[in-house]
Coordinates of C-alpha atoms in Angstrom, one line a residue:
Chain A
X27 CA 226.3 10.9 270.9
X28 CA 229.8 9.1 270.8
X29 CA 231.6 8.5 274.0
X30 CA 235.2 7.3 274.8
X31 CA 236.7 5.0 277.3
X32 CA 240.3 5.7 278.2
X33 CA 242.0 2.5 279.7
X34 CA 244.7 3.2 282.3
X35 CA 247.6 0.7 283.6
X36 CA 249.3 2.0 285.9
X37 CA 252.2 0.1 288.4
X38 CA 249.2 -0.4 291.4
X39 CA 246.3 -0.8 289.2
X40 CA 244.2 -0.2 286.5
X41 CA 241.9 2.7 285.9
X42 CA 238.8 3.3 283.5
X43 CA 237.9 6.9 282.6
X44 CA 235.1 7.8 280.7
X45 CA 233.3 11.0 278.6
X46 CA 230.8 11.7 276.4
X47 CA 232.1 13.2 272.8
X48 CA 232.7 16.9 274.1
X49 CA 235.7 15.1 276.1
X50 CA 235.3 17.9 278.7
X51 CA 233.8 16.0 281.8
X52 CA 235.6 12.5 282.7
X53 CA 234.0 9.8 285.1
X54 CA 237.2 7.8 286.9
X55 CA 236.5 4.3 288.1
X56 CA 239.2 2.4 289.9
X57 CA 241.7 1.1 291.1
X58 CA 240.6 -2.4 289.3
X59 CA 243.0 -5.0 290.2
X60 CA 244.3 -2.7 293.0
X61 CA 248.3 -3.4 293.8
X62 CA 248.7 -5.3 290.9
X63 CA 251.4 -4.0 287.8
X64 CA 248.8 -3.1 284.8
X65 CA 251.0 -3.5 281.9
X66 CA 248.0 -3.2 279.0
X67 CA 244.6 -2.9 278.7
X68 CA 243.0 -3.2 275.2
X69 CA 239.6 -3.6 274.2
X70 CA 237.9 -5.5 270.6
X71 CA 237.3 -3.1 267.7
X72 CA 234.7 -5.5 266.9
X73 CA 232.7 -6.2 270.6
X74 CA 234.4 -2.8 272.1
X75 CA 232.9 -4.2 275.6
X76 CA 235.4 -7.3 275.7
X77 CA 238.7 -6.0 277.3
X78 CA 241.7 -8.0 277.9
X79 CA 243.6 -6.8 280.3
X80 CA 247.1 -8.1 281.8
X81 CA 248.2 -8.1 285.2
X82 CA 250.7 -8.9 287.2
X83 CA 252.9 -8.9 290.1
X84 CA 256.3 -9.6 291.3
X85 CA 254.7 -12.1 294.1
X86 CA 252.5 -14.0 292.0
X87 CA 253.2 -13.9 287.9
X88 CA 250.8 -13.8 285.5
X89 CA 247.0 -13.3 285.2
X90 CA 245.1 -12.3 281.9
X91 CA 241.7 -10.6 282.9
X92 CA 238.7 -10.3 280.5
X93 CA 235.9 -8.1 280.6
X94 CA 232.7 -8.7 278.8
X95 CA 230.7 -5.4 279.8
X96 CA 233.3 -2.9 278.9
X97 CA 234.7 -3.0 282.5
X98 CA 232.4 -3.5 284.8
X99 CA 233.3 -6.9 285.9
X100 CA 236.4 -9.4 285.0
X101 CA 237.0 -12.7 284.9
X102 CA 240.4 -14.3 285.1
X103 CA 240.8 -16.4 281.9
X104 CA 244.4 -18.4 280.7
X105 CA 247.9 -17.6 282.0
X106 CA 249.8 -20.3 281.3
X107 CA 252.5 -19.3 278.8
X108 CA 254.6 -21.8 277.3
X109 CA 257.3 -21.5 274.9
X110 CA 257.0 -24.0 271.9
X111 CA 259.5 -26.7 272.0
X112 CA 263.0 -26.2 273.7
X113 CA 263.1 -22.6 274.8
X114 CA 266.8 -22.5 274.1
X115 CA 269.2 -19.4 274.5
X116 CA 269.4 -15.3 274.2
X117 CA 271.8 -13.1 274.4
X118 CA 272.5 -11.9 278.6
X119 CA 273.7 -8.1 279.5
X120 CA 277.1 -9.5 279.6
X121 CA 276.8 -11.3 276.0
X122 CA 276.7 -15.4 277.6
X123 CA 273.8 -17.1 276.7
X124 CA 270.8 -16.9 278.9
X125 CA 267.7 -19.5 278.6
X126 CA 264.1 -18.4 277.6
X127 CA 262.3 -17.6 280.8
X128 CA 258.7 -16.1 280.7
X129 CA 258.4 -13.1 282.5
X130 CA 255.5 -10.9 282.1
X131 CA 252.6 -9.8 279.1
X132 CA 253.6 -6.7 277.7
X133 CA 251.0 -6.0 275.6
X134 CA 247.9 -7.3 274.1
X135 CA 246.3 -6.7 270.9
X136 CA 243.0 -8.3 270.3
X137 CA 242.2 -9.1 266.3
X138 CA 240.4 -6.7 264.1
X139 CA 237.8 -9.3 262.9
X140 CA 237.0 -11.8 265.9
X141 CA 236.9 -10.8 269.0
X142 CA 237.8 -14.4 270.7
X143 CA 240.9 -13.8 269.0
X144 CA 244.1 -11.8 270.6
X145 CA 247.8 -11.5 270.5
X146 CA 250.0 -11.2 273.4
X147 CA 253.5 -10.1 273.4
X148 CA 256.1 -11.2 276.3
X149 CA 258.7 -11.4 278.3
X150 CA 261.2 -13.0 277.0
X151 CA 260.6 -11.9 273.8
X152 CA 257.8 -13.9 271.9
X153 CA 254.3 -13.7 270.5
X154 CA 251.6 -15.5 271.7
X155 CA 248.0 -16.2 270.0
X156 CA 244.6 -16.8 271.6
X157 CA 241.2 -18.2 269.6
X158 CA 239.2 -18.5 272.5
X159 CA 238.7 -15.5 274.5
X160 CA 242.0 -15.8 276.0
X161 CA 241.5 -19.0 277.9
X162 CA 244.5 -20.9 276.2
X163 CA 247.7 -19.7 274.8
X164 CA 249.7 -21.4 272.1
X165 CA 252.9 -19.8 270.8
X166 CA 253.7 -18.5 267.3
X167 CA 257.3 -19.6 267.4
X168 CA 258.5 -18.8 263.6
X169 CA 259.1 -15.4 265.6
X170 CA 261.6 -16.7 268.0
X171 CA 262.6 -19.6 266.1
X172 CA 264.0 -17.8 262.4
X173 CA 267.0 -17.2 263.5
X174 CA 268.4 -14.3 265.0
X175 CA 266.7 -15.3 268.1
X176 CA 270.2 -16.1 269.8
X177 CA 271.3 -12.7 268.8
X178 CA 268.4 -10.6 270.8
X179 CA 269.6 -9.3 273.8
X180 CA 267.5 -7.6 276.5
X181 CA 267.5 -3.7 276.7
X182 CA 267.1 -2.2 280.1
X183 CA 263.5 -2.7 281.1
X184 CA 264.2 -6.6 280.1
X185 CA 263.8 -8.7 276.6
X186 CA 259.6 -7.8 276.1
X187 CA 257.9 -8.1 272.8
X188 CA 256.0 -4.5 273.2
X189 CA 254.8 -3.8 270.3
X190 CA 252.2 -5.5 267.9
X191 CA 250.2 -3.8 265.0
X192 CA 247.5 -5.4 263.4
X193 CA 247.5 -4.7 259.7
X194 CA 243.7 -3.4 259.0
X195 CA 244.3 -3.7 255.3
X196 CA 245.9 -7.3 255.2
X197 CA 244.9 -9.8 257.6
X198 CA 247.9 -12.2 257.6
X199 CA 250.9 -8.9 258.0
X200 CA 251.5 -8.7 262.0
X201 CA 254.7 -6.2 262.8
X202 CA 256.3 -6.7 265.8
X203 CA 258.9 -5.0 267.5
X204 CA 261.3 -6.2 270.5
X205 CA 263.2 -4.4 272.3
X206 CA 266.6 -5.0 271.8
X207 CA 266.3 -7.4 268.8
X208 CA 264.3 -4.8 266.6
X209 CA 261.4 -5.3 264.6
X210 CA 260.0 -8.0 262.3
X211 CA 257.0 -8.4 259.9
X212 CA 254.4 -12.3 259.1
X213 CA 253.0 -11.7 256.0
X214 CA 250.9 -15.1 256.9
X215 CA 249.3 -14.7 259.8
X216 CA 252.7 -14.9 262.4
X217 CA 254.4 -18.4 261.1
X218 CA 257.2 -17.0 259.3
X219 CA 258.7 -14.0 260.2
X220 CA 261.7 -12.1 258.6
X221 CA 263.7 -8.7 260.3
X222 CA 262.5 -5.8 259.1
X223 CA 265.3 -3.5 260.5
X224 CA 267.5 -1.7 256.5
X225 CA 268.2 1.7 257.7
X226 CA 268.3 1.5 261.3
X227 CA 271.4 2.6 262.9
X228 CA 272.2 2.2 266.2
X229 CA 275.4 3.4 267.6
X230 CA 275.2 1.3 270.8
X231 CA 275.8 -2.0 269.2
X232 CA 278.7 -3.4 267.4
X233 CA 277.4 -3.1 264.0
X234 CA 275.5 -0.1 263.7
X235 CA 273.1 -1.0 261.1
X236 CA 273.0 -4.7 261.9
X237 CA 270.3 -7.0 260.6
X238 CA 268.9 -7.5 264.4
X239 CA 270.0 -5.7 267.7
X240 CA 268.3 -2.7 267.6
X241 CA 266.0 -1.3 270.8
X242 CA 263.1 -0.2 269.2
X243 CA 260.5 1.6 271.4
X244 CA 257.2 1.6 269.1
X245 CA 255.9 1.5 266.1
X246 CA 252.5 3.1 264.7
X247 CA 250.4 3.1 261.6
X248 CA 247.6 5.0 260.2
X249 CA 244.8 2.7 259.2
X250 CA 244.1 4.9 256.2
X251 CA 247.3 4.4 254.7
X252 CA 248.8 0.7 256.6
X253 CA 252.0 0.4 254.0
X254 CA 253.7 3.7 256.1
X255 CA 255.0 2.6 259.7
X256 CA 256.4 4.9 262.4
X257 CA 258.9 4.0 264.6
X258 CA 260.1 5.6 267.8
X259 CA 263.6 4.0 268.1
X260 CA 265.7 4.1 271.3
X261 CA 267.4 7.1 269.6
X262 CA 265.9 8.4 266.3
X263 CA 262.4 8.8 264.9
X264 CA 262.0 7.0 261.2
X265 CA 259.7 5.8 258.6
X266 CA 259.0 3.4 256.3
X267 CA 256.8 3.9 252.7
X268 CA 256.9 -0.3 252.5
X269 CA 256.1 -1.9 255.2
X270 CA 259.1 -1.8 257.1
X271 CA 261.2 -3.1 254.5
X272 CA 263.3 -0.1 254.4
X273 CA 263.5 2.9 256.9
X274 CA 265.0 6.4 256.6
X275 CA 265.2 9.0 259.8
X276 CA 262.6 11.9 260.5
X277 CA 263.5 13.3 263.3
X278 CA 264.2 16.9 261.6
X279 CA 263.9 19.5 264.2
X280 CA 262.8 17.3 267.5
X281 CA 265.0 18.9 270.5
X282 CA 265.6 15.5 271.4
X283 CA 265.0 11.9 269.3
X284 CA 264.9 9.9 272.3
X285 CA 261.9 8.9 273.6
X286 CA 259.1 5.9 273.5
X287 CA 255.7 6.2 272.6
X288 CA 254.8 7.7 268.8
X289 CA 251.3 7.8 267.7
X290 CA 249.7 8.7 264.4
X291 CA 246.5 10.6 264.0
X292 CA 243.4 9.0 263.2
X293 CA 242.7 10.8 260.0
X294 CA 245.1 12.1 259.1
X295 CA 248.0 9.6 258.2
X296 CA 251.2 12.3 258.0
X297 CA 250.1 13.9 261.3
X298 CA 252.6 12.0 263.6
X299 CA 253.0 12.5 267.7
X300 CA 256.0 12.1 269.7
X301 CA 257.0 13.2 273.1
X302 CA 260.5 14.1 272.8
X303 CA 262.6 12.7 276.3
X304 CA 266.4 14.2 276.8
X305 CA 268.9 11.0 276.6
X306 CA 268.2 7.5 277.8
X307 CA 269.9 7.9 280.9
X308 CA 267.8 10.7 281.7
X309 CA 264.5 9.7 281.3
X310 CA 262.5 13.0 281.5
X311 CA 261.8 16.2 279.0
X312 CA 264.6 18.5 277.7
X313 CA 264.2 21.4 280.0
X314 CA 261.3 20.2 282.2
X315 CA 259.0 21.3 279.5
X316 CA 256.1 18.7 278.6
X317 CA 255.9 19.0 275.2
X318 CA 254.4 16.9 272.9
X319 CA 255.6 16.8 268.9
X320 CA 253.6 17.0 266.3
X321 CA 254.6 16.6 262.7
X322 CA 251.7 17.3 259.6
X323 CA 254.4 16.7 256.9
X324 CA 255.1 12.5 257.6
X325 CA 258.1 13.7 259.9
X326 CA 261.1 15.9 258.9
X327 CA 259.1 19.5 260.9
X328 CA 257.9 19.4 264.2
X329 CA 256.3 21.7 266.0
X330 CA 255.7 21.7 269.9
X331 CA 252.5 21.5 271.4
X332 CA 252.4 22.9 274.7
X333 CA 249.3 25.1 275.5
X334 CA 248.2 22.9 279.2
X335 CA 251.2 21.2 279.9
X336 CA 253.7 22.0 282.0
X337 CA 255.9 23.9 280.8
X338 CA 258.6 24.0 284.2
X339 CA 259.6 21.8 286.8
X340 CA 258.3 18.6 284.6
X341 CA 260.8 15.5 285.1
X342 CA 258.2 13.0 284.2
X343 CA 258.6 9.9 281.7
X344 CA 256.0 8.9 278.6
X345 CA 256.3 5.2 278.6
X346 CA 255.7 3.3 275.0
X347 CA 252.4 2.2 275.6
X348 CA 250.9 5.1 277.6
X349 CA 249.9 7.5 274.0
X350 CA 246.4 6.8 271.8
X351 CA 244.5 8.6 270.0
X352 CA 240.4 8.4 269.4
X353 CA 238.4 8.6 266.2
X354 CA 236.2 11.1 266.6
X355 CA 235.8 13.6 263.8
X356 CA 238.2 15.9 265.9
X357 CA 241.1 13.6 267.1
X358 CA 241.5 13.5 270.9
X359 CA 245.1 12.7 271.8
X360 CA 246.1 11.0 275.5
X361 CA 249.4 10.1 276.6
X362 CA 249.8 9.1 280.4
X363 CA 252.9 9.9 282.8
X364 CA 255.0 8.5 285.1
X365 CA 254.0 11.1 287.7
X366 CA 250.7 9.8 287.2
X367 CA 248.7 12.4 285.3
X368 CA 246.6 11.7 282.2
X369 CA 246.8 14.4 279.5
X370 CA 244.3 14.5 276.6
X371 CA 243.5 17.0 273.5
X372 CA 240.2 16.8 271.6
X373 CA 241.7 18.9 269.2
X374 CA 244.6 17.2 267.4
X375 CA 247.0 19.0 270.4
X376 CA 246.4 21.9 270.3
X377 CA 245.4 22.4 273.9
X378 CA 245.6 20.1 276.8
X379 CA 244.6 19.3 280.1
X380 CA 244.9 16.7 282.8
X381 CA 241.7 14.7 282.4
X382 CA 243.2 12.6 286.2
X383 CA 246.2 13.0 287.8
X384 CA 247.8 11.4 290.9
X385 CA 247.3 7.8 289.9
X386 CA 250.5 5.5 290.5
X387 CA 253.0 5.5 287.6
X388 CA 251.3 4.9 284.5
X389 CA 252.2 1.8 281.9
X390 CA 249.6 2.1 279.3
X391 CA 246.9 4.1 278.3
X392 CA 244.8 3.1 275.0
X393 CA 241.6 4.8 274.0
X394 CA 237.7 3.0 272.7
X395 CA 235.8 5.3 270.5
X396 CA 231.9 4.6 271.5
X397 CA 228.5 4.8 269.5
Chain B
X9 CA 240.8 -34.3 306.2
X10 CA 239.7 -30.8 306.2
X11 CA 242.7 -28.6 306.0
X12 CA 242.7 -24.6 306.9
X13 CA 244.0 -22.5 304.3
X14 CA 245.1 -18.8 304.8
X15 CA 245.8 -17.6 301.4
X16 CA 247.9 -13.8 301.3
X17 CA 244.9 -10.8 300.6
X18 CA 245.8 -10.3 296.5
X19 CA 244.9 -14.3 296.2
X20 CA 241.9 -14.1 298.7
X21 CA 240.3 -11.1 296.1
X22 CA 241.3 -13.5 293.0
X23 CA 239.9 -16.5 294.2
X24 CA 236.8 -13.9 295.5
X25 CA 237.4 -15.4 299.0
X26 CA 237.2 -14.0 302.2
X27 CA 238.9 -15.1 305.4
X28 CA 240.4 -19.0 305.3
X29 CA 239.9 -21.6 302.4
X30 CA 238.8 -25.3 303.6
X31 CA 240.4 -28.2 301.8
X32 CA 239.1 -31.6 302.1
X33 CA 241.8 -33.5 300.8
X34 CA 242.8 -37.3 301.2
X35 CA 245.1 -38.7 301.9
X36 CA 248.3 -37.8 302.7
X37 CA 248.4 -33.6 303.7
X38 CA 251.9 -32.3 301.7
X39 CA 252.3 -29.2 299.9
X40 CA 251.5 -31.1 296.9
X41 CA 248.3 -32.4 297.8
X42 CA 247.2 -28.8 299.6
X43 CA 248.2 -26.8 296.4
X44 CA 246.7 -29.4 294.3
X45 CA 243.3 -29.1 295.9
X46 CA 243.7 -25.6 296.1
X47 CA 243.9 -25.1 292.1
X48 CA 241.5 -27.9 291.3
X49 CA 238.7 -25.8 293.6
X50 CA 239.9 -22.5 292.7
X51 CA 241.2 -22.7 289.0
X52 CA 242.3 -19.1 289.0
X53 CA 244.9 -19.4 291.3
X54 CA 247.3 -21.6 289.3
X55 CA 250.5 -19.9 288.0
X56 CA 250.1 -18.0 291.4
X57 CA 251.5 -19.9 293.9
X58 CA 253.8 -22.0 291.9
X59 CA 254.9 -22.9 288.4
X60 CA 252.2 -23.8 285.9
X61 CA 254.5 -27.2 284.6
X62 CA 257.8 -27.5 287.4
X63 CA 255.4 -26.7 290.2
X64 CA 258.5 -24.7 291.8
X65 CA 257.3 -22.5 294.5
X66 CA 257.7 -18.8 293.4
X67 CA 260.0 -17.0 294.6
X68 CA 258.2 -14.6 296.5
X69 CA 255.6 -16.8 298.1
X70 CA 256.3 -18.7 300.8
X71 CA 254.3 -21.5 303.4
X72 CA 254.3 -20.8 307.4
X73 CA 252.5 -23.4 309.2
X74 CA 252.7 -23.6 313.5
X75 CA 255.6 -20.7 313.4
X76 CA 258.1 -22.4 311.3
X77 CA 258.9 -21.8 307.4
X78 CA 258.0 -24.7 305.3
X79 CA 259.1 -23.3 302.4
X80 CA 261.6 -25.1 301.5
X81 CA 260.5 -28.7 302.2
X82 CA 260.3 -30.9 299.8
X83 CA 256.5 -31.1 298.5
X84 CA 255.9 -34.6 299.2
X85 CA 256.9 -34.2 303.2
X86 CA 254.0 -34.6 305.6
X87 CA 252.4 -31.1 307.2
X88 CA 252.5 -30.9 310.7
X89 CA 250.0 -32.8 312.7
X90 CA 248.2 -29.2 313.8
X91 CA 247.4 -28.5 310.0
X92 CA 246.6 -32.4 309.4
X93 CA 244.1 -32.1 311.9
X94 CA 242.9 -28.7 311.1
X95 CA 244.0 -27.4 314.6
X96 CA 246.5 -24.9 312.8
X97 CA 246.3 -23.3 309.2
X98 CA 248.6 -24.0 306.5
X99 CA 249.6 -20.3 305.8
X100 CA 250.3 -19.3 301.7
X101 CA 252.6 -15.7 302.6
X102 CA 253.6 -13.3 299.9
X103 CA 257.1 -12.4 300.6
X104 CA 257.9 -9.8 302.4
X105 CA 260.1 -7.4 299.6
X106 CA 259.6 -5.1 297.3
X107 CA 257.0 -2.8 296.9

């Protein structure tokens, strides 16, 4: 019978649950890494037991971990980051120029065909490439270096390169997205790059629908159907038929359009989650009500899934990394809270339940299906 | 020399250490030459205690060695005669701040 592993950053630690198909009876390991900021854990689709992992800490920077047995034990492999060349300048909260300063791995996406090989995206904003497991690092610069790069500007939670997808259908298309510069597509692999940001409008910055500027939160595909991305923006929910070339808003009937993570369901490429938060300066659900969004049209109608989730008294956040979704034949969907609950559905949404709760603030949560 | 080492718990678990590190190092016992044995026996630890390239310090670590703070010595100045002689650790702190 299939299994799945659910991998948990959270701000102290990481955490490892596990279940067999039914999803009904979950096995917690942890803390790994204990104390230590868990930003993302991803695991291989092609050796699902090798798990990079990135953890950090205000004290002492930057480690990559790697697993080998799905979790059981780590190694410490490269984390040495350097920017290619002369880091040069970006935009600073009060518009001077600020240099390029590594920060912090966001998020790590191993490749879909070689399992030595995985992307890293960081603080300050830039893409870095592994071929060997993760020991060394080398930077693929056309990102930063095309152009706008002195025109990105960092949104609250700093300048981070949080999003990379992976195009299953097209090995050389990566999409990115930074927040707040916006999001940008390779078609060869990551050395050029070009915006990919017509039809985003953001009313925060001087130009609304500028080339570059915007803060967007994530962007998901289906792997059935790769050409259509979905992007949670810092306000607004949109889509894109082409790859990102052009975008137009489906946020339809969402009670709010804020919000970070988004999430598309494994089989069935119009069925699109969001969790809905109530304003970015209020970082929690309209009404205290958990609700997740689900949409079976490719945006436009949502309708709220609530059954096991609180539906008073909630004031907890959804971070962008912290919603995946298995691929069992009945999706299971998992987001993971600030207030340190993991929710998941083994039925598309339609009923929930906290599969752990009580772990520190979660970062990330991203989900292995298992023969 | 053999140099006592008192790394802060979080590096003690990464470097799968317990209690103090021994350094043989020689000679002359600096900063430099105590982090630079450090990372060489325990490869894990660099980019933890300072800067992969500028070798700055970071921020939130700092060195205590015979009740004084030596962090902000320059790297290259002598330890004090207790660490040289391995009467008194050389003590890598993490900061206390934050949470």
């Amino acid at each position: 019978m299939a299994s799945v592993r659910v991998l948990v950053g959270t701000r102290k630690g990481a955490f490892i649950l596990m279940a067999d198909g039914k999803r009904d009876q979950w096995e917690v390991t942890g803390p790994h890494f204990a104390g230590w900021e868990m930003y993302h854990l991803k695991g291989s689709s092609v050796d699902p037991n090798r798990i990079y992992a990135s953890q950090s800490s205000g004290w002492f920077g930057q480690l990559i971990q790697r697993s080998d047995d799905g979790g059981n034990s780590w190694e410490p492999v490269g984390n040495e980051f350097v920017y290619d060349g002369v880091p040069g300048t970006h935009q600073w909260y009060d518009g001077t120029q600020h240099p390029w300063e590594f920060n912090r791995v966001w998020h790590l996406e191993p490749s879909l065909t070689d399992p030595d090989v995985v992307y890293a995206g960081v603080e300050d904003a830039a893409l870095f490439r592994s071929s060997d497991g993760g020991h060394s690092w080398q930077e693929l610069s056309g990102l930063r270096k095309h152009g706008s790069g002195p025109l990105w500007q960092p949104g609250a939670g700093g300048m981070c390169l949080h999003t990379i997808v992976l195009d299953p259908s097209n090995a050389g298309r990566i999409v990115v997205a930074i927040s707040a510069a916006g999001a940008f597509r390779s078609d060869d692999g990551g050395t050029t790059w070009q915006p990919i940001n017509r039809g985003l409008r953001s009313e925060g910055i001087p130009d609304a629908d500028a080339e570059v500027g915007h803060c967007v939160h994530n962007i998901a595909i289906s792997p059935a159907r790769p050409g259509v991305l979905f992007m949670q923006k810092h306000w607004d929910v949109m889509r894109s038929d082409d790859g990102g070339d052009n975008w137009h808003e489906i946020s339809g009937n969402l009670p709010s359009d804020f919000g970070f993570p988004i999430a598309v369901h494994s089989h069935e490429p119009d069925t699109v989650y969001v969790v809905p938060i109530k304003s970015d300066s209020e970082h929690f659900p309209p009404d205290g009500r958990l609700r997740v969004y689900r949409s079976r049209s490719g945006g436009h109608e949502w309708e709220a899934l609530t059954n096991g989730l609180p539906q008073e008294n909630c004031y907890v956040n959804i971070l962008r990394d912290a919603m995946a979704v298995d691929t069992l034949d009945s999706c299971g969907i998992y987001f993971g809270t600030t207030g340190g609950q993991v929710y998941a559905s083994a039925d598309g949404g339609d009923n929930w339940r906290a599969i752990v709760r009580d772990l520190p603030p979660v970062l990330s949560v991203e989900v292995q299906t298992l023969p | 020399m053999t140099i006592r080492v008192l790394l802060p718990a979080h590096l003690r678990h990464l470097a799968r250490v317990k209690g103090e590190v021994e350094l043989t190092i020689d000679g002359p016992i600096t900063q430099r030459s105590v982090l630079d044995t450090l990372e060489a026996a325990y490869p894990m630890l660099r980019g933890t205690v300072r800067d992969h390239s500028t070798k700055q310090r970071r921020p939130f670590v700092r060195f205590f060695a015979c009740e004084q703070d030596l962090s902000h010595e320059a790297p290259d100045t002598p330890l004090p005669e207790a660490v040289v002689t391995g009467a008194e650790p050389f003590l890598i702190v993490g900061a206390m701040a934050g949470g």
